[in-house]
PDB file of C-alpha atoms in Angstrom:
ATOM      1  CA  UNK A 170     128.506 -30.007 -22.769  1.00 81.00           C
ATOM      2  CA  UNK A 171     130.850 -28.426 -25.663  1.00 85.00           C
ATOM      3  CA  UNK A 172     132.309 -32.358 -25.791  1.00 94.00           C
ATOM      4  CA  UNK A 173     129.371 -33.977 -25.987  1.00 96.00           C
ATOM      5  CA  UNK A 174     128.507 -31.338 -29.153  1.00 97.00           C
ATOM      6  CA  UNK A 175     131.939 -31.754 -30.063  1.00 97.00           C
ATOM      7  CA  UNK A 176     131.259 -35.763 -29.933  1.00 97.00           C
ATOM      8  CA  UNK A 177     127.665 -36.157 -31.688  1.00 98.00           C
ATOM      9  CA  UNK A 178     129.814 -33.629 -34.661  1.00 98.00           C
ATOM     10  CA  UNK A 179     131.583 -36.514 -35.238  1.00 98.00           C
ATOM     11  CA  UNK A 180     129.469 -38.844 -34.586  1.00 98.00           C
ATOM     12  CA  UNK A 181     127.621 -37.389 -37.544  1.00 98.00           C
ATOM     13  CA  UNK A 182     130.187 -36.025 -40.256  1.00 98.00           C
ATOM     14  CA  UNK A 183     131.571 -40.347 -39.563  1.00 97.00           C
ATOM     15  CA  UNK A 184     128.012 -41.586 -40.429  1.00 97.00           C
ATOM     16  CA  UNK A 185     127.864 -39.493 -42.930  1.00 96.00           C
ATOM     17  CA  UNK A 186     131.479 -40.549 -44.797  1.00 96.00           C
ATOM     18  CA  UNK A 187     130.605 -44.198 -43.560  1.00 96.00           C
ATOM     19  CA  UNK A 188     127.176 -43.981 -44.485  1.00 95.00           C
ATOM     20  CA  UNK A 189     126.496 -46.207 -41.245  1.00 96.00           C
ATOM     21  CA  UNK A 190     123.762 -44.195 -38.879  1.00 97.00           C
ATOM     22  CA  UNK A 191     124.058 -43.606 -35.541  1.00 98.00           C
ATOM     23  CA  UNK A 192     120.946 -44.632 -32.859  1.00 98.00           C
ATOM     24  CA  UNK A 193     118.842 -41.482 -32.138  1.00 97.00           C
ATOM     25  CA  UNK A 194     119.779 -38.315 -29.903  1.00 97.00           C
ATOM     26  CA  UNK A 195     116.951 -37.709 -28.293  1.00 95.00           C
ATOM     27  CA  UNK A 196     116.709 -41.482 -26.699  1.00 96.00           C
ATOM     28  CA  UNK A 197     120.722 -41.213 -25.762  1.00 97.00           C
ATOM     29  CA  UNK A 198     120.800 -37.778 -24.473  1.00 97.00           C
ATOM     30  CA  UNK A 199     117.315 -36.600 -23.374  1.00 95.00           C
ATOM     31  CA  UNK A 200     118.233 -33.514 -22.023  1.00 95.00           C
ATOM     32  CA  UNK A 201     119.528 -32.334 -25.139  1.00 95.00           C
ATOM     33  CA  UNK A 202     118.081 -28.903 -25.677  1.00 93.00           C
ATOM     34  CA  UNK A 203     117.587 -27.381 -29.405  1.00 90.00           C
ATOM     35  CA  UNK A 204     120.397 -24.899 -28.675  1.00 92.00           C
ATOM     36  CA  UNK A 205     122.787 -27.554 -28.233  1.00 95.00           C
ATOM     37  CA  UNK A 206     121.030 -29.340 -31.580  1.00 96.00           C
ATOM     38  CA  UNK A 207     122.109 -26.650 -33.570  1.00 94.00           C
ATOM     39  CA  UNK A 208     125.112 -26.364 -31.687  1.00 96.00           C
ATOM     40  CA  UNK A 209     126.067 -29.691 -33.054  1.00 98.00           C
ATOM     41  CA  UNK A 210     125.248 -28.746 -36.548  1.00 97.00           C
ATOM     42  CA  UNK A 211     127.062 -25.712 -37.067  1.00 95.00           C
ATOM     43  CA  UNK A 212     130.650 -27.436 -35.396  1.00 97.00           C
ATOM     44  CA  UNK A 213     130.113 -30.488 -38.356  1.00 98.00           C
ATOM     45  CA  UNK A 214     130.158 -27.198 -40.644  1.00 97.00           C
ATOM     46  CA  UNK A 215     133.084 -25.734 -39.388  1.00 97.00           C
ATOM     47  CA  UNK A 216     134.559 -28.622 -39.988  1.00 97.00           C
ATOM     48  CA  UNK A 217     133.512 -28.730 -43.494  1.00 98.00           C
ATOM     49  CA  UNK A 218     134.300 -26.252 -44.089  1.00 97.00           C
ATOM     50  CA  UNK A 219     137.846 -26.233 -42.641  1.00 98.00           C
ATOM     51  CA  UNK A 220     138.415 -29.117 -44.794  1.00 97.00           C
ATOM     52  CA  UNK A 221     137.511 -26.643 -47.793  1.00 97.00           C
ATOM     53  CA  UNK A 222     133.601 -26.865 -48.589  1.00 97.00           C
ATOM     54  CA  UNK A 223     131.768 -23.542 -49.278  1.00 97.00           C
ATOM     55  CA  UNK A 224     128.166 -22.645 -48.579  1.00 97.00           C
ATOM     56  CA  UNK A 225     125.747 -22.470 -51.106  1.00 98.00           C
ATOM     57  CA  UNK A 226     123.069 -21.723 -49.057  1.00 97.00           C
ATOM     58  CA  UNK A 227     120.550 -22.447 -46.414  1.00 97.00           C
ATOM     59  CA  UNK A 228     117.743 -25.045 -46.281  1.00 96.00           C
ATOM     60  CA  UNK A 229     113.683 -24.379 -44.004  1.00 93.00           C
ATOM     61  CA  UNK A 230     112.491 -28.373 -43.358  1.00 87.00           C
ATOM     62  CA  UNK A 231     109.231 -28.850 -41.916  1.00 84.00           C
ATOM     63  CA  UNK A 232     107.551 -26.062 -43.368  1.00 83.00           C
ATOM     64  CA  UNK A 233     104.541 -27.886 -44.450  1.00 74.00           C
ATOM     65  CA  UNK A 234     101.537 -29.639 -41.647  1.00 75.00           C
ATOM     66  CA  UNK A 235     102.446 -32.945 -43.739  1.00 69.00           C
ATOM     67  CA  UNK A 236     105.791 -33.072 -42.365  1.00 68.00           C
ATOM     68  CA  UNK A 237     105.406 -31.499 -38.786  1.00 76.00           C
ATOM     69  CA  UNK A 238     102.541 -34.044 -38.187  1.00 78.00           C
ATOM     70  CA  UNK A 239     104.908 -36.710 -39.713  1.00 70.00           C
ATOM     71  CA  UNK A 240     107.739 -36.433 -37.282  1.00 71.00           C
ATOM     72  CA  UNK A 241     105.348 -34.634 -34.680  1.00 75.00           C
ATOM     73  CA  UNK A 242     107.487 -31.712 -34.382  1.00 75.00           C
ATOM     74  CA  UNK A 243     105.602 -28.257 -34.367  1.00 76.00           C
ATOM     75  CA  UNK A 244     108.291 -25.541 -35.335  1.00 79.00           C
ATOM     76  CA  UNK A 245     110.252 -24.938 -38.629  1.00 87.00           C
ATOM     77  CA  UNK A 246     114.388 -26.122 -38.520  1.00 89.00           C
ATOM     78  CA  UNK A 247     117.394 -25.183 -40.600  1.00 93.00           C
ATOM     79  CA  UNK A 248     120.222 -26.298 -42.474  1.00 96.00           C
ATOM     80  CA  UNK A 249     122.808 -25.352 -44.360  1.00 97.00           C
ATOM     81  CA  UNK A 250     123.980 -26.308 -48.281  1.00 98.00           C
ATOM     82  CA  UNK A 251     127.096 -26.754 -49.122  1.00 98.00           C
ATOM     83  CA  UNK A 252     128.591 -27.329 -52.402  1.00 98.00           C
ATOM     84  CA  UNK A 253     129.160 -30.725 -53.048  1.00 96.00           C
ATOM     85  CA  UNK A 254     125.779 -31.384 -52.173  1.00 98.00           C
ATOM     86  CA  UNK A 255     124.602 -29.614 -55.617  1.00 98.00           C
ATOM     87  CA  UNK A 256     123.410 -32.004 -58.206  1.00 98.00           C
ATOM     88  CA  UNK A 257     122.523 -30.492 -61.527  1.00 98.00           C
ATOM     89  CA  UNK A 258     119.089 -30.479 -63.522  1.00 98.00           C
ATOM     90  CA  UNK A 259     119.006 -34.439 -65.484  1.00 98.00           C
ATOM     91  CA  UNK A 260     122.088 -35.943 -63.453  1.00 98.00           C
ATOM     92  CA  UNK A 261     121.955 -38.773 -61.636  1.00 98.00           C
ATOM     93  CA  UNK A 262     122.661 -40.158 -57.621  1.00 98.00           C
ATOM     94  CA  UNK A 263     124.585 -43.039 -56.293  1.00 97.00           C
ATOM     95  CA  UNK A 264     121.952 -44.242 -53.721  1.00 96.00           C
ATOM     96  CA  UNK A 265     125.606 -46.406 -52.058  1.00 95.00           C
ATOM     97  CA  UNK A 266     126.559 -42.386 -51.184  1.00 95.00           C
ATOM     98  CA  UNK A 267     123.569 -42.507 -48.775  1.00 97.00           C
ATOM     99  CA  UNK A 268     121.792 -44.346 -46.306  1.00 96.00           C
ATOM    100  CA  UNK A 269     117.766 -43.532 -46.429  1.00 96.00           C
ATOM    101  CA  UNK A 270     117.035 -40.724 -49.038  1.00 97.00           C
ATOM    102  CA  UNK A 271     113.677 -39.356 -49.478  1.00 97.00           C
ATOM    103  CA  UNK A 272     112.457 -36.893 -51.956  1.00 97.00           C
ATOM    104  CA  UNK A 273     110.618 -32.925 -51.522  1.00 95.00           C
ATOM    105  CA  UNK A 274     109.759 -30.069 -54.306  1.00 97.00           C
ATOM    106  CA  UNK A 275     111.008 -27.423 -53.432  1.00 96.00           C
ATOM    107  CA  UNK A 276     110.933 -23.555 -54.895  1.00 98.00           C
ATOM    108  CA  UNK A 277     114.443 -22.699 -54.737  1.00 98.00           C
ATOM    109  CA  UNK A 278     115.125 -19.294 -53.801  1.00 98.00           C
ATOM    110  CA  UNK A 279     117.789 -17.281 -55.412  1.00 98.00           C
ATOM    111  CA  UNK A 280     119.276 -14.238 -53.218  1.00 98.00           C
ATOM    112  CA  UNK A 281     120.305 -10.835 -55.087  1.00 98.00           C
ATOM    113  CA  UNK A 282     120.356  -9.257 -51.503  1.00 97.00           C
ATOM    114  CA  UNK A 283     121.226 -10.157 -48.156  1.00 97.00           C
ATOM    115  CA  UNK A 284     118.237 -11.117 -45.946  1.00 97.00           C
ATOM    116  CA  UNK A 285     119.744  -9.869 -42.158  1.00 95.00           C
ATOM    117  CA  UNK A 286     117.174 -10.551 -39.003  1.00 93.00           C
ATOM    118  CA  UNK A 287     115.748 -10.044 -36.630  1.00 95.00           C
ATOM    119  CA  UNK A 288     112.606  -8.198 -38.189  1.00 96.00           C
ATOM    120  CA  UNK A 289     112.559  -9.341 -41.565  1.00 97.00           C
ATOM    121  CA  UNK A 290     109.193 -10.078 -43.369  1.00 97.00           C
ATOM    122  CA  UNK A 291     107.538 -11.703 -46.163  1.00 94.00           C
ATOM    123  CA  UNK A 292     107.771  -8.655 -48.517  1.00 96.00           C
ATOM    124  CA  UNK A 293     111.084  -8.056 -46.984  1.00 98.00           C
ATOM    125  CA  UNK A 294     112.670 -11.698 -48.788  1.00 98.00           C
ATOM    126  CA  UNK A 295     110.631 -10.844 -52.090  1.00 97.00           C
ATOM    127  CA  UNK A 296     112.215  -7.408 -52.538  1.00 97.00           C
ATOM    128  CA  UNK A 297     115.676  -9.499 -52.419  1.00 98.00           C
ATOM    129  CA  UNK A 298     114.807 -12.074 -54.443  1.00 98.00           C
ATOM    130  CA  UNK A 299     116.735 -12.549 -58.012  1.00 98.00           C
ATOM    131  CA  UNK A 300     114.966 -15.296 -58.967  1.00 97.00           C
ATOM    132  CA  UNK A 301     112.862 -18.377 -58.723  1.00 98.00           C
ATOM    133  CA  UNK A 302     113.761 -21.858 -60.086  1.00 98.00           C
ATOM    134  CA  UNK A 303     112.332 -25.929 -59.154  1.00 98.00           C
ATOM    135  CA  UNK A 304     114.437 -28.321 -57.271  1.00 98.00           C
ATOM    136  CA  UNK A 305     114.651 -31.248 -55.804  1.00 98.00           C
ATOM    137  CA  UNK A 306     115.951 -31.102 -52.612  1.00 98.00           C
ATOM    138  CA  UNK A 307     117.560 -34.862 -51.308  1.00 98.00           C
ATOM    139  CA  UNK A 308     117.043 -35.403 -48.119  1.00 97.00           C
ATOM    140  CA  UNK A 309     118.576 -38.649 -45.186  1.00 97.00           C
ATOM    141  CA  UNK A 310     119.230 -39.615 -42.130  1.00 97.00           C
ATOM    142  CA  UNK A 311     122.193 -40.293 -40.961  1.00 97.00           C
ATOM    143  CA  UNK A 312     119.995 -41.364 -37.928  1.00 97.00           C
ATOM    144  CA  UNK A 313     119.286 -44.608 -37.549  1.00 97.00           C
ATOM    145  CA  UNK A 314     115.410 -45.699 -39.406  1.00 95.00           C
ATOM    146  CA  UNK A 315     114.377 -41.962 -39.835  1.00 93.00           C
ATOM    147  CA  UNK A 316     113.459 -42.091 -35.575  1.00 93.00           C
ATOM    148  CA  UNK A 317     114.411 -38.537 -35.621  1.00 91.00           C
ATOM    149  CA  UNK A 318     112.503 -35.530 -34.178  1.00 89.00           C
ATOM    150  CA  UNK A 319     113.697 -32.127 -33.848  1.00 90.00           C
ATOM    151  CA  UNK A 320     116.626 -31.295 -31.599  1.00 93.00           C
ATOM    152  CA  UNK A 321     117.651 -35.438 -34.267  1.00 95.00           C
ATOM    153  CA  UNK A 322     117.048 -33.483 -37.534  1.00 93.00           C
ATOM    154  CA  UNK A 323     118.431 -30.163 -36.297  1.00 95.00           C
ATOM    155  CA  UNK A 324     122.007 -31.524 -35.472  1.00 97.00           C
ATOM    156  CA  UNK A 325     121.981 -33.670 -38.620  1.00 97.00           C
ATOM    157  CA  UNK A 326     121.847 -30.616 -40.896  1.00 97.00           C
ATOM    158  CA  UNK A 327     117.948 -30.644 -41.084  1.00 95.00           C
ATOM    159  CA  UNK A 328     118.437 -33.940 -42.409  1.00 95.00           C
ATOM    160  CA  UNK A 329     119.658 -32.842 -45.582  1.00 96.00           C
ATOM    161  CA  UNK A 330     122.051 -34.195 -48.499  1.00 98.00           C
ATOM    162  CA  UNK A 331     121.832 -32.927 -51.724  1.00 98.00           C
ATOM    163  CA  UNK A 332     119.437 -30.471 -53.541  1.00 98.00           C
ATOM    164  CA  UNK A 333     118.946 -31.280 -57.409  1.00 98.00           C
ATOM    165  CA  UNK A 334     118.826 -27.533 -59.101  1.00 98.00           C
ATOM    166  CA  UNK A 335     116.606 -26.816 -62.640  1.00 98.00           C
ATOM    167  CA  UNK A 336     118.299 -24.493 -65.008  1.00 95.00           C
ATOM    168  CA  UNK A 337     115.926 -22.250 -65.712  1.00 97.00           C
ATOM    169  CA  UNK A 338     115.212 -18.786 -64.056  1.00 97.00           C
ATOM    170  CA  UNK A 339     112.223 -17.068 -63.345  1.00 97.00           C
ATOM    171  CA  UNK A 340     111.608 -13.565 -62.370  1.00 97.00           C
ATOM    172  CA  UNK A 341     109.155 -13.288 -59.074  1.00 95.00           C
ATOM    173  CA  UNK A 342     106.804 -10.734 -61.019  1.00 93.00           C
ATOM    174  CA  UNK A 343     103.787 -11.547 -62.053  1.00 89.00           C
ATOM    175  CA  UNK A 344     103.851 -14.633 -60.038  1.00 94.00           C
ATOM    176  CA  UNK A 345     102.013 -16.014 -57.282  1.00 95.00           C
ATOM    177  CA  UNK A 346     104.064 -18.275 -55.324  1.00 96.00           C
ATOM    178  CA  UNK A 347     101.580 -18.983 -52.672  1.00 95.00           C
ATOM    179  CA  UNK A 348      99.490 -20.384 -55.384  1.00 96.00           C
ATOM    180  CA  UNK A 349     101.823 -22.163 -57.331  1.00 97.00           C
ATOM    181  CA  UNK A 350     101.648 -25.758 -58.375  1.00 97.00           C
ATOM    182  CA  UNK A 351     102.940 -28.486 -58.350  1.00 98.00           C
ATOM    183  CA  UNK A 352     103.308 -31.945 -59.180  1.00 98.00           C
ATOM    184  CA  UNK A 353     105.556 -34.824 -58.498  1.00 98.00           C
ATOM    185  CA  UNK A 354     106.070 -37.856 -60.522  1.00 98.00           C
ATOM    186  CA  UNK A 355     107.949 -41.024 -59.424  1.00 98.00           C
ATOM    187  CA  UNK A 356     109.352 -43.419 -62.786  1.00 98.00           C
ATOM    188  CA  UNK A 357     106.058 -41.435 -64.639  1.00 97.00           C
ATOM    189  CA  UNK A 358     103.465 -41.975 -62.030  1.00 97.00           C
ATOM    190  CA  UNK A 359     101.725 -39.323 -59.876  1.00 98.00           C
ATOM    191  CA  UNK A 360     103.241 -39.330 -56.554  1.00 97.00           C
ATOM    192  CA  UNK A 361     102.316 -36.198 -55.203  1.00 96.00           C
ATOM    193  CA  UNK A 362     100.912 -32.570 -55.882  1.00 96.00           C
ATOM    194  CA  UNK A 363     101.660 -29.077 -53.934  1.00 95.00           C
ATOM    195  CA  UNK A 364     101.062 -25.580 -54.472  1.00 96.00           C
ATOM    196  CA  UNK A 365     103.252 -22.625 -52.037  1.00 95.00           C
ATOM    197  CA  UNK A 366     101.305 -22.631 -49.654  1.00 94.00           C
ATOM    198  CA  UNK A 367     102.966 -26.185 -48.421  1.00 90.00           C
ATOM    199  CA  UNK A 368     105.654 -23.734 -47.276  1.00 89.00           C
ATOM    200  CA  UNK A 369     104.435 -21.442 -43.523  1.00 87.00           C
ATOM    201  CA  UNK A 370     101.149 -20.343 -45.861  1.00 90.00           C
ATOM    202  CA  UNK A 371     104.087 -18.767 -48.398  1.00 95.00           C
ATOM    203  CA  UNK A 372     107.384 -19.891 -50.086  1.00 96.00           C
ATOM    204  CA  UNK A 373     108.739 -15.678 -48.811  1.00 96.00           C
ATOM    205  CA  UNK A 374     107.366 -15.956 -44.963  1.00 95.00           C
ATOM    206  CA  UNK A 375     109.297 -19.459 -44.725  1.00 94.00           C
ATOM    207  CA  UNK A 376     112.910 -17.843 -45.350  1.00 96.00           C
ATOM    208  CA  UNK A 377     111.525 -14.756 -43.777  1.00 96.00           C
ATOM    209  CA  UNK A 378     111.406 -16.902 -41.080  1.00 93.00           C
ATOM    210  CA  UNK A 379     115.535 -18.705 -41.025  1.00 93.00           C
ATOM    211  CA  UNK A 380     116.896 -14.748 -41.456  1.00 95.00           C
ATOM    212  CA  UNK A 381     114.717 -14.122 -38.108  1.00 94.00           C
ATOM    213  CA  UNK A 382     115.790 -17.635 -36.761  1.00 90.00           C
ATOM    214  CA  UNK A 383     119.655 -17.521 -37.649  1.00 90.00           C
ATOM    215  CA  UNK A 384     119.867 -13.734 -36.437  1.00 92.00           C
ATOM    216  CA  UNK A 385     120.524 -16.038 -33.497  1.00 87.00           C
ATOM    217  CA  UNK A 386     122.951 -17.005 -34.391  1.00 86.00           C
ATOM    218  CA  UNK A 387     125.154 -14.665 -35.789  1.00 89.00           C
ATOM    219  CA  UNK A 388     124.287 -15.887 -39.656  1.00 90.00           C
ATOM    220  CA  UNK A 389     123.004 -14.152 -42.550  1.00 92.00           C
ATOM    221  CA  UNK A 390     121.430 -15.294 -45.661  1.00 96.00           C
ATOM    222  CA  UNK A 391     123.805 -13.935 -48.114  1.00 97.00           C
ATOM    223  CA  UNK A 392     123.072 -12.067 -52.125  1.00 98.00           C
ATOM    224  CA  UNK A 393     124.198 -14.902 -54.389  1.00 98.00           C
ATOM    225  CA  UNK A 394     122.719 -17.751 -52.145  1.00 98.00           C
ATOM    226  CA  UNK A 395     120.379 -20.448 -52.696  1.00 98.00           C
ATOM    227  CA  UNK A 396     117.472 -20.656 -49.991  1.00 98.00           C
ATOM    228  CA  UNK A 397     115.028 -23.788 -50.246  1.00 97.00           C
ATOM    229  CA  UNK A 398     111.651 -22.279 -47.930  1.00 96.00           C
ATOM    230  CA  UNK A 399     110.431 -26.001 -47.382  1.00 92.00           C
ATOM    231  CA  UNK A 400     108.713 -28.838 -48.660  1.00 92.00           C
ATOM    232  CA  UNK A 401     105.554 -28.128 -51.543  1.00 92.00           C
ATOM    233  CA  UNK A 402     104.039 -31.856 -49.909  1.00 90.00           C
ATOM    234  CA  UNK A 403     105.088 -35.012 -47.843  1.00 87.00           C
ATOM    235  CA  UNK A 404     108.732 -36.506 -48.456  1.00 90.00           C
ATOM    236  CA  UNK A 405     108.939 -39.365 -50.842  1.00 93.00           C
ATOM    237  CA  UNK A 406     111.293 -42.071 -50.436  1.00 96.00           C
ATOM    238  CA  UNK A 407     113.207 -43.435 -53.344  1.00 97.00           C
ATOM    239  CA  UNK A 408     114.796 -46.475 -54.157  1.00 97.00           C
ATOM    240  CA  UNK A 409     117.379 -47.437 -56.969  1.00 97.00           C
ATOM    241  CA  UNK A 410     116.501 -46.951 -60.690  1.00 98.00           C
ATOM    242  CA  UNK A 411     114.006 -44.295 -59.651  1.00 98.00           C
ATOM    243  CA  UNK A 412     113.604 -41.350 -61.225  1.00 98.00           C
ATOM    244  CA  UNK A 413     111.997 -37.768 -59.719  1.00 98.00           C
ATOM    245  CA  UNK A 414     110.219 -35.426 -61.836  1.00 98.00           C
ATOM    246  CA  UNK A 415     109.032 -32.406 -60.508  1.00 98.00           C
ATOM    247  CA  UNK A 416     106.589 -29.778 -62.894  1.00 98.00           C
ATOM    248  CA  UNK A 417     105.955 -25.804 -61.546  1.00 98.00           C
ATOM    249  CA  UNK A 418     103.932 -24.957 -63.442  1.00 96.00           C
ATOM    250  CA  UNK A 419     105.411 -21.811 -65.239  1.00 96.00           C
ATOM    251  CA  UNK A 420     108.616 -22.045 -63.054  1.00 97.00           C
ATOM    252  CA  UNK A 421     109.387 -25.561 -65.495  1.00 97.00           C
ATOM    253  CA  UNK A 422     110.618 -28.841 -63.240  1.00 98.00           C
ATOM    254  CA  UNK A 423     113.505 -30.353 -62.569  1.00 98.00           C
ATOM    255  CA  UNK A 424     114.738 -33.981 -62.842  1.00 98.00           C
ATOM    256  CA  UNK A 425     116.888 -36.859 -61.179  1.00 98.00           C
ATOM    257  CA  UNK A 426     117.474 -40.237 -61.392  1.00 98.00           C
ATOM    258  CA  UNK A 427     119.094 -42.901 -58.318  1.00 98.00           C
ATOM    259  CA  UNK A 428     121.385 -45.219 -58.846  1.00 96.00           C
TER     260      UNK A 428
END
């Protein structure tokens, strides 16, 4: 299994480098389980870190019923965020560096304290949160045609590509993150709406799930990290020339364009 983990990690890294997707892992290796998929993800992360890239946070995926139904899964997944994945608010991303991108609007959390599983609750997350901010996650699949199951997306770093980070930082005091609304616009036209409750009922609940899941792999959420708790609506496909803006009411907005 160790050789297969290494082989598939290298395949996914090459697919990301060349923007040439690979065929679904679950079709070629039907006996691979979720634990092995996370080992593939972690092996790829180790190789990236060895080249000088730095982990700046983590992301939870598939927290909304809409996304779980879209991919036919019944549990979330997670991935790592690296320094070269971060995009500033209002910047432009080149389509040539992506395979088949989609966008998701999320409430980003910056931690002020470490969170270590296995018994983290959503209240622990709220107490550990330094501030929240608006984000757009750009997801992408190095698996051809988004033909993914849970194991495929887990191995592929939660299908993560980039994260656009808003500039407004807000304290969570006096904020009801469960009912906080989000409106997503594509080229000025309404594309999707959602609320914080889409992420496992409360965004902090999704982060608690992550902290507890990571405990099994000897990983913890660290102070200063950016944590994405999951999409507030279904993923939205983007194309060259698009501008995407997400408004989060009192949290402010965040924008990205594609060329």
